[in-house]
Short mmCIF file of C-alpha atoms in Angstrom, two decimals:
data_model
loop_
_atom_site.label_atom_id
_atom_site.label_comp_id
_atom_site.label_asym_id
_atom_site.label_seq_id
_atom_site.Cartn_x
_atom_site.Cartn_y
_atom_site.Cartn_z
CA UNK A 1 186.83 66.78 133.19
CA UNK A 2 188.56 70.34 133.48
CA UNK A 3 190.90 70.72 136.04
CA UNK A 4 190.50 74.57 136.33
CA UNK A 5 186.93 74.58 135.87
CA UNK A 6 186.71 72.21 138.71
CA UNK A 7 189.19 74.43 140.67
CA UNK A 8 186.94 77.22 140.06
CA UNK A 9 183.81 75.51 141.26
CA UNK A 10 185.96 74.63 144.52
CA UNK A 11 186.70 78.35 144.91
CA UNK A 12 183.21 79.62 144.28
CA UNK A 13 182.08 76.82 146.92
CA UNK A 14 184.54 77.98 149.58
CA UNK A 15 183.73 81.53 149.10
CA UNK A 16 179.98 80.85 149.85
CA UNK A 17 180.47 79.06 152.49
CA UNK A 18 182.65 81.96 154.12
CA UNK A 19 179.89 84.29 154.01
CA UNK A 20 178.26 81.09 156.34
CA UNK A 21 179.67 81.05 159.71
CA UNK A 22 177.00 78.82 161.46
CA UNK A 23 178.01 76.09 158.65
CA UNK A 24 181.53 76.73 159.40
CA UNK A 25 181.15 76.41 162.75
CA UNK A 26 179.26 73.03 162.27
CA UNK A 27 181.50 71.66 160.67
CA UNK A 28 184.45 72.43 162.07
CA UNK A 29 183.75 72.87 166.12
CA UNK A 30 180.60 70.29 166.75
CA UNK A 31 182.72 67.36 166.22
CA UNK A 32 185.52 68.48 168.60
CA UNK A 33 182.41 70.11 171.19
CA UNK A 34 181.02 66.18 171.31
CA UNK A 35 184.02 64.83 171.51
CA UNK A 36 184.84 66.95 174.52
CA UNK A 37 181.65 66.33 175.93
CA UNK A 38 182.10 62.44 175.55
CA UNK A 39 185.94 62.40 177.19
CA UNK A 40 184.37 64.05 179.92
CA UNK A 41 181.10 61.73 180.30
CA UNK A 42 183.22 58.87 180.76
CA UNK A 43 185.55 60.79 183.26
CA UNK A 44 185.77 58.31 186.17
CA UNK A 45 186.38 55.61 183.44
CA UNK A 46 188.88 56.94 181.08
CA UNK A 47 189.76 53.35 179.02
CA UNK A 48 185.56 53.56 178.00
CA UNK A 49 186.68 56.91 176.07
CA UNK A 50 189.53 54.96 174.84
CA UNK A 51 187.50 52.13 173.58
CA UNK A 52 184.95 54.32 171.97
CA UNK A 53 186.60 57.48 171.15
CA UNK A 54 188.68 56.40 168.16
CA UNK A 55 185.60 55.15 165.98
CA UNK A 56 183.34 58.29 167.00
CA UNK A 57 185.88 60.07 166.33
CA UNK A 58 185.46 58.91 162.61
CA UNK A 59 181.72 58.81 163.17
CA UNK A 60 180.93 62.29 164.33
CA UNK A 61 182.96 64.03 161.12
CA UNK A 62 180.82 61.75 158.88
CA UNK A 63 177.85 62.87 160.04
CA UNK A 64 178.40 66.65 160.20
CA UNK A 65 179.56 66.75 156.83
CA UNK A 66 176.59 64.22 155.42
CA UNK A 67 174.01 67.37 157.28
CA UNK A 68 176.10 70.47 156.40
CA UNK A 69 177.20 69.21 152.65
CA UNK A 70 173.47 67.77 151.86
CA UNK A 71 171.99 71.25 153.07
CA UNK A 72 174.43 73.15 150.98
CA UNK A 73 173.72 71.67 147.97
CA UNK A 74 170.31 71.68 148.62
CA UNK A 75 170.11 75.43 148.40
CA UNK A 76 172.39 75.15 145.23
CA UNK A 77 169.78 72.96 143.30
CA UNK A 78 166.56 75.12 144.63
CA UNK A 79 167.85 78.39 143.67
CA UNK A 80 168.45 77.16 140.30
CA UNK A 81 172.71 77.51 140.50
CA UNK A 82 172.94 74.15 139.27
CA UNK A 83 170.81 74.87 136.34
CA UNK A 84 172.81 77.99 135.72
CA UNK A 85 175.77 76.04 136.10
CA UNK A 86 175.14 72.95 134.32
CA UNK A 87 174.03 75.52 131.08
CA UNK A 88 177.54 76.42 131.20
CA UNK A 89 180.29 74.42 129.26
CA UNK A 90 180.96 73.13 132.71
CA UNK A 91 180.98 68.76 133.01
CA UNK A 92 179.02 66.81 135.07
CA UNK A 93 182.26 65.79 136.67
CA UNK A 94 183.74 69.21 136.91
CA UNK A 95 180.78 70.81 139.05
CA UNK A 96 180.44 67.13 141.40
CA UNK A 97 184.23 66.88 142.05
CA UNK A 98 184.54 70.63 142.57
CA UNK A 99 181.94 70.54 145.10
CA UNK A 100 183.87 67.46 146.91
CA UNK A 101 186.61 69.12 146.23
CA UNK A 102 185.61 72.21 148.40
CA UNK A 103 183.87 70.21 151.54
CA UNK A 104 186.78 68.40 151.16
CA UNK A 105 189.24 70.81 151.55
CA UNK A 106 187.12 71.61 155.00
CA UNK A 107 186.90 68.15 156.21
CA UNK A 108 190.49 67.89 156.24
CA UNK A 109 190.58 70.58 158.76
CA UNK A 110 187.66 69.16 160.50
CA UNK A 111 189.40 66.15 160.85
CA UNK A 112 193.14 67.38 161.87
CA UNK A 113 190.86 69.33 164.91
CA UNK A 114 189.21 66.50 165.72
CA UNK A 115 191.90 64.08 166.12
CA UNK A 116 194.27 66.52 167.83
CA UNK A 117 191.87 67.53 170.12
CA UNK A 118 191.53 63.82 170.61
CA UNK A 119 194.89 62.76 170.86
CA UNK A 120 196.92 65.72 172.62
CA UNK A 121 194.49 67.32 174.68
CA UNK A 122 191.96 64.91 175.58
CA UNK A 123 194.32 62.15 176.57
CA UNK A 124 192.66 59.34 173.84
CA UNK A 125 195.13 56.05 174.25
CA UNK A 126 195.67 54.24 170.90
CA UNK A 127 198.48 51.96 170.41
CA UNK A 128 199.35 53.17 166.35
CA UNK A 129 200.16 55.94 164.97
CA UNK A 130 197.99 58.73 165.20
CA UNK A 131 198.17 59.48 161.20
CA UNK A 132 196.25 56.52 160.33
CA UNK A 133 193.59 57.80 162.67
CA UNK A 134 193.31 61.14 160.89
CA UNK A 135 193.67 59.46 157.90
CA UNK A 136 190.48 57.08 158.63
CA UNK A 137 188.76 60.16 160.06
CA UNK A 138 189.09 62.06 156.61
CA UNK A 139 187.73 59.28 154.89
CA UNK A 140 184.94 59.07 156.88
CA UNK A 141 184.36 62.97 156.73
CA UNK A 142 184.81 62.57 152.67
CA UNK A 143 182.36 59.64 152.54
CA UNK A 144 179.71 62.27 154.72
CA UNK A 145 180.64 64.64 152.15
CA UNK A 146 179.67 62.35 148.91
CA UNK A 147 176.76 60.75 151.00
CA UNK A 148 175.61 64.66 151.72
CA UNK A 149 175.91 65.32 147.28
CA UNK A 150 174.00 62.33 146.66
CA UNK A 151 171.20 62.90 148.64
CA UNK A 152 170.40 66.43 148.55
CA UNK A 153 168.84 65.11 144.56
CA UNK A 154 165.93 63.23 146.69
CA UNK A 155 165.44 66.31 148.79
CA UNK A 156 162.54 69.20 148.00
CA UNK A 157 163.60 71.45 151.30
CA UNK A 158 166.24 71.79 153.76
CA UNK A 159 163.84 69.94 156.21
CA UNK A 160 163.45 66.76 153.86
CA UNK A 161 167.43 67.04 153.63
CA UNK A 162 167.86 66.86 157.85
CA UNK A 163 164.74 63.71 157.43
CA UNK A 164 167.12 61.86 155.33
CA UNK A 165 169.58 61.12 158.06
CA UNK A 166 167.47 58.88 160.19
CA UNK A 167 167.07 56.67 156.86
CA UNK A 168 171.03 56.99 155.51
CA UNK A 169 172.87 57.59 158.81
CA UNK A 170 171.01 56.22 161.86
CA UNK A 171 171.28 52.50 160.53
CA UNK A 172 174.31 52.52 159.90
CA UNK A 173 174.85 53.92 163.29
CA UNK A 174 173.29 51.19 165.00
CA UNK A 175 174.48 48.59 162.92
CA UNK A 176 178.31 49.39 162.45
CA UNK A 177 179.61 47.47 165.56
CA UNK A 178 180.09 50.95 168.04
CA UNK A 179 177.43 49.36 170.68
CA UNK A 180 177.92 45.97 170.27
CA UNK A 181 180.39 43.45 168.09
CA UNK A 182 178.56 42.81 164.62
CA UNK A 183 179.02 39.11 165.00
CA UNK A 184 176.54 38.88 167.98
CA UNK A 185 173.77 40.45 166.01
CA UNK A 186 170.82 38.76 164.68
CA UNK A 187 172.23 36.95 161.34
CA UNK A 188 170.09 39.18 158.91
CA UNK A 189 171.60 42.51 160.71
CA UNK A 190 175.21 41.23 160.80
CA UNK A 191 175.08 41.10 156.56
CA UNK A 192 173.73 44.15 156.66
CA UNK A 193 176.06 45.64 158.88
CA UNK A 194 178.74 43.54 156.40
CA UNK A 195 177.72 46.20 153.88
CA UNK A 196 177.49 49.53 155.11
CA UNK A 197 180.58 51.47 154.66
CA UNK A 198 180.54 53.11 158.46
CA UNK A 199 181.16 49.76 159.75
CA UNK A 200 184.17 49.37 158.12
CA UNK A 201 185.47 52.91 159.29
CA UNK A 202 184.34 51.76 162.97
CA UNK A 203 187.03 48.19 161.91
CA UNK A 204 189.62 51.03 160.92
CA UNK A 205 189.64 52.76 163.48
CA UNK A 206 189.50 49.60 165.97
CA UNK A 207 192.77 47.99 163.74
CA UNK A 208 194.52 51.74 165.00
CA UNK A 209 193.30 51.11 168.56
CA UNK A 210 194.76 47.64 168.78
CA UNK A 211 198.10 47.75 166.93
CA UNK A 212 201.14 49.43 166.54
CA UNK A 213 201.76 48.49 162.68
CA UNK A 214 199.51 48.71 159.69
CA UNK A 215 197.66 45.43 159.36
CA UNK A 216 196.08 43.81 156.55
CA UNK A 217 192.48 44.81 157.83
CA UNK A 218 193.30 48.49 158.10
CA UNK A 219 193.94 48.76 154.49
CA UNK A 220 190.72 46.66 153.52
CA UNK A 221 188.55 48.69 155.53
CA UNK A 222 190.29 52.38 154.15
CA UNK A 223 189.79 51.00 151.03
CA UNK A 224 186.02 50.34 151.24
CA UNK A 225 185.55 53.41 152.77
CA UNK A 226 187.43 55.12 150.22
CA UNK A 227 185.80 53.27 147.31
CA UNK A 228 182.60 53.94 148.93
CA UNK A 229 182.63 57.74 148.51
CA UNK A 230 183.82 57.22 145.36
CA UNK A 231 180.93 54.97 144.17
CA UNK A 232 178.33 57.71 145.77
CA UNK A 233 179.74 60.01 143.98
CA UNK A 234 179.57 59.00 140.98
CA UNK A 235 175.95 58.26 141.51
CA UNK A 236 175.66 62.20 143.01
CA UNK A 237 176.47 62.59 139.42
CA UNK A 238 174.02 60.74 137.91
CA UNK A 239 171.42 63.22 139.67
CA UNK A 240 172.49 66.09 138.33
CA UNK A 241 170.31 67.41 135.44
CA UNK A 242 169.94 70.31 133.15
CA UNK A 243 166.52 71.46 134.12
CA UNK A 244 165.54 71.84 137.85
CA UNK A 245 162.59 70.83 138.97
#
């Protein structure tokens, strides 16, 4: 790995994706527009937007940045950039972590806009501090982002990327302990759910809702969330190739 050839994929990335304002705008306002529309859903029953606020508000950058990141990279890879790229003395690693690199860079914003629209102007009660929620909400917008890279290989269209999320993100959805506590499931769901790394940023964000201190939990489940998008990745890696199809 090069560092400034990975800087300089970041930088080529970000100035793309200025010349995109409907991506921008996805990923940076929908989260905080459904958010808003939530608080106010629940407004004659304020502690229901506490209870479920804190892990949407992990949930909804994930997704975003799994649909705008996938789709992005989509066009890369039909176009034939990657090709063009990858012909280049440019690494595997260089082009995949300057492409994280870059989404990243806009998920932190997504996520600081997200959880201060949250926290200061919304009126979202949580008992800790309100770092670890940003810090669980970047995670979760990082893991999108990786999730995003790795599919966008499987993917012959920008419609077949958008199909992919009812297979990678609507399971997880239902399974990750938002609309009911895993341990009631059916057995066979609950070990799934014990696997899928949004139900461990749903635990995160529940540890932050609960307690003033950082518990023992709250690092496991930032951990597997963070080791998570690491793991994909590395497999988004694996996918990329010299020659197109």
């Amino acid at each position: 790995m090069n560092t400034s050839r990975t800087l300089a994929t970041a930088a080529r990335v970000l100035r793309q994706l200025r010349h995109d304002p409907r991506s921008i705008a996805l990923m940076l306002l929908v989260p905080c527009v459904m958010l808003l529309l939530l608080r106010y859903v629940f407004d004659g029953s304020p502690r229901t937007f506490d209870s479920i606020g804190a892990s949407l508000l992990g949930i909804f950058p994930l997704i975003t940045m799994f649909l705008v990141t996938s789709i992005s990279t989509l066009r890369e890879r039909t176009s034939g950039t990657l090709e063009r790229l990858l012909a280049m003395p440019l690494g595997k690693a260089d082009l995949i972590l300057g492409y994280a690199l870059a989404f990243g860079t806009l998920a932190v914003v997504q996520s600081l806009l997200a959880t201060g629209l949250a926290l200061w102007a919304l009126g979202l009660d949580v008992v800790g501090s309100p770092w670890l929620l940003l810090l669980v909400a970047l995670l979760d917008a990082l893991l999108g982002t990786a999730l995003g890279l790795f599919v966008s290989a499987f993917a012959a269209s920008e419609f077949q990327a958008v199909q992919f999320m009812p297979a990678v993100i609507f399971p997880q959805l239902l399974l990750c302990g938002l609309f009911t506590a895993r341990d009631n499931m059916q057995p066979v769901l609950e070990k799934i759910s014990n696997v899928l790394p949004m139900s461990y940023a749903v635990d995160g964000m529940g540890e932050v809702l609960k307690h003033t201190d950082v518990t023992a939990n709250f690092i496991r489940d930032a951990l597997i969330v963070a080791l998570c998008a690491l793991l994909v990745l590395g497999l988004g890696s694996a996918t990329l190739r010299r020659r197109t199809a």
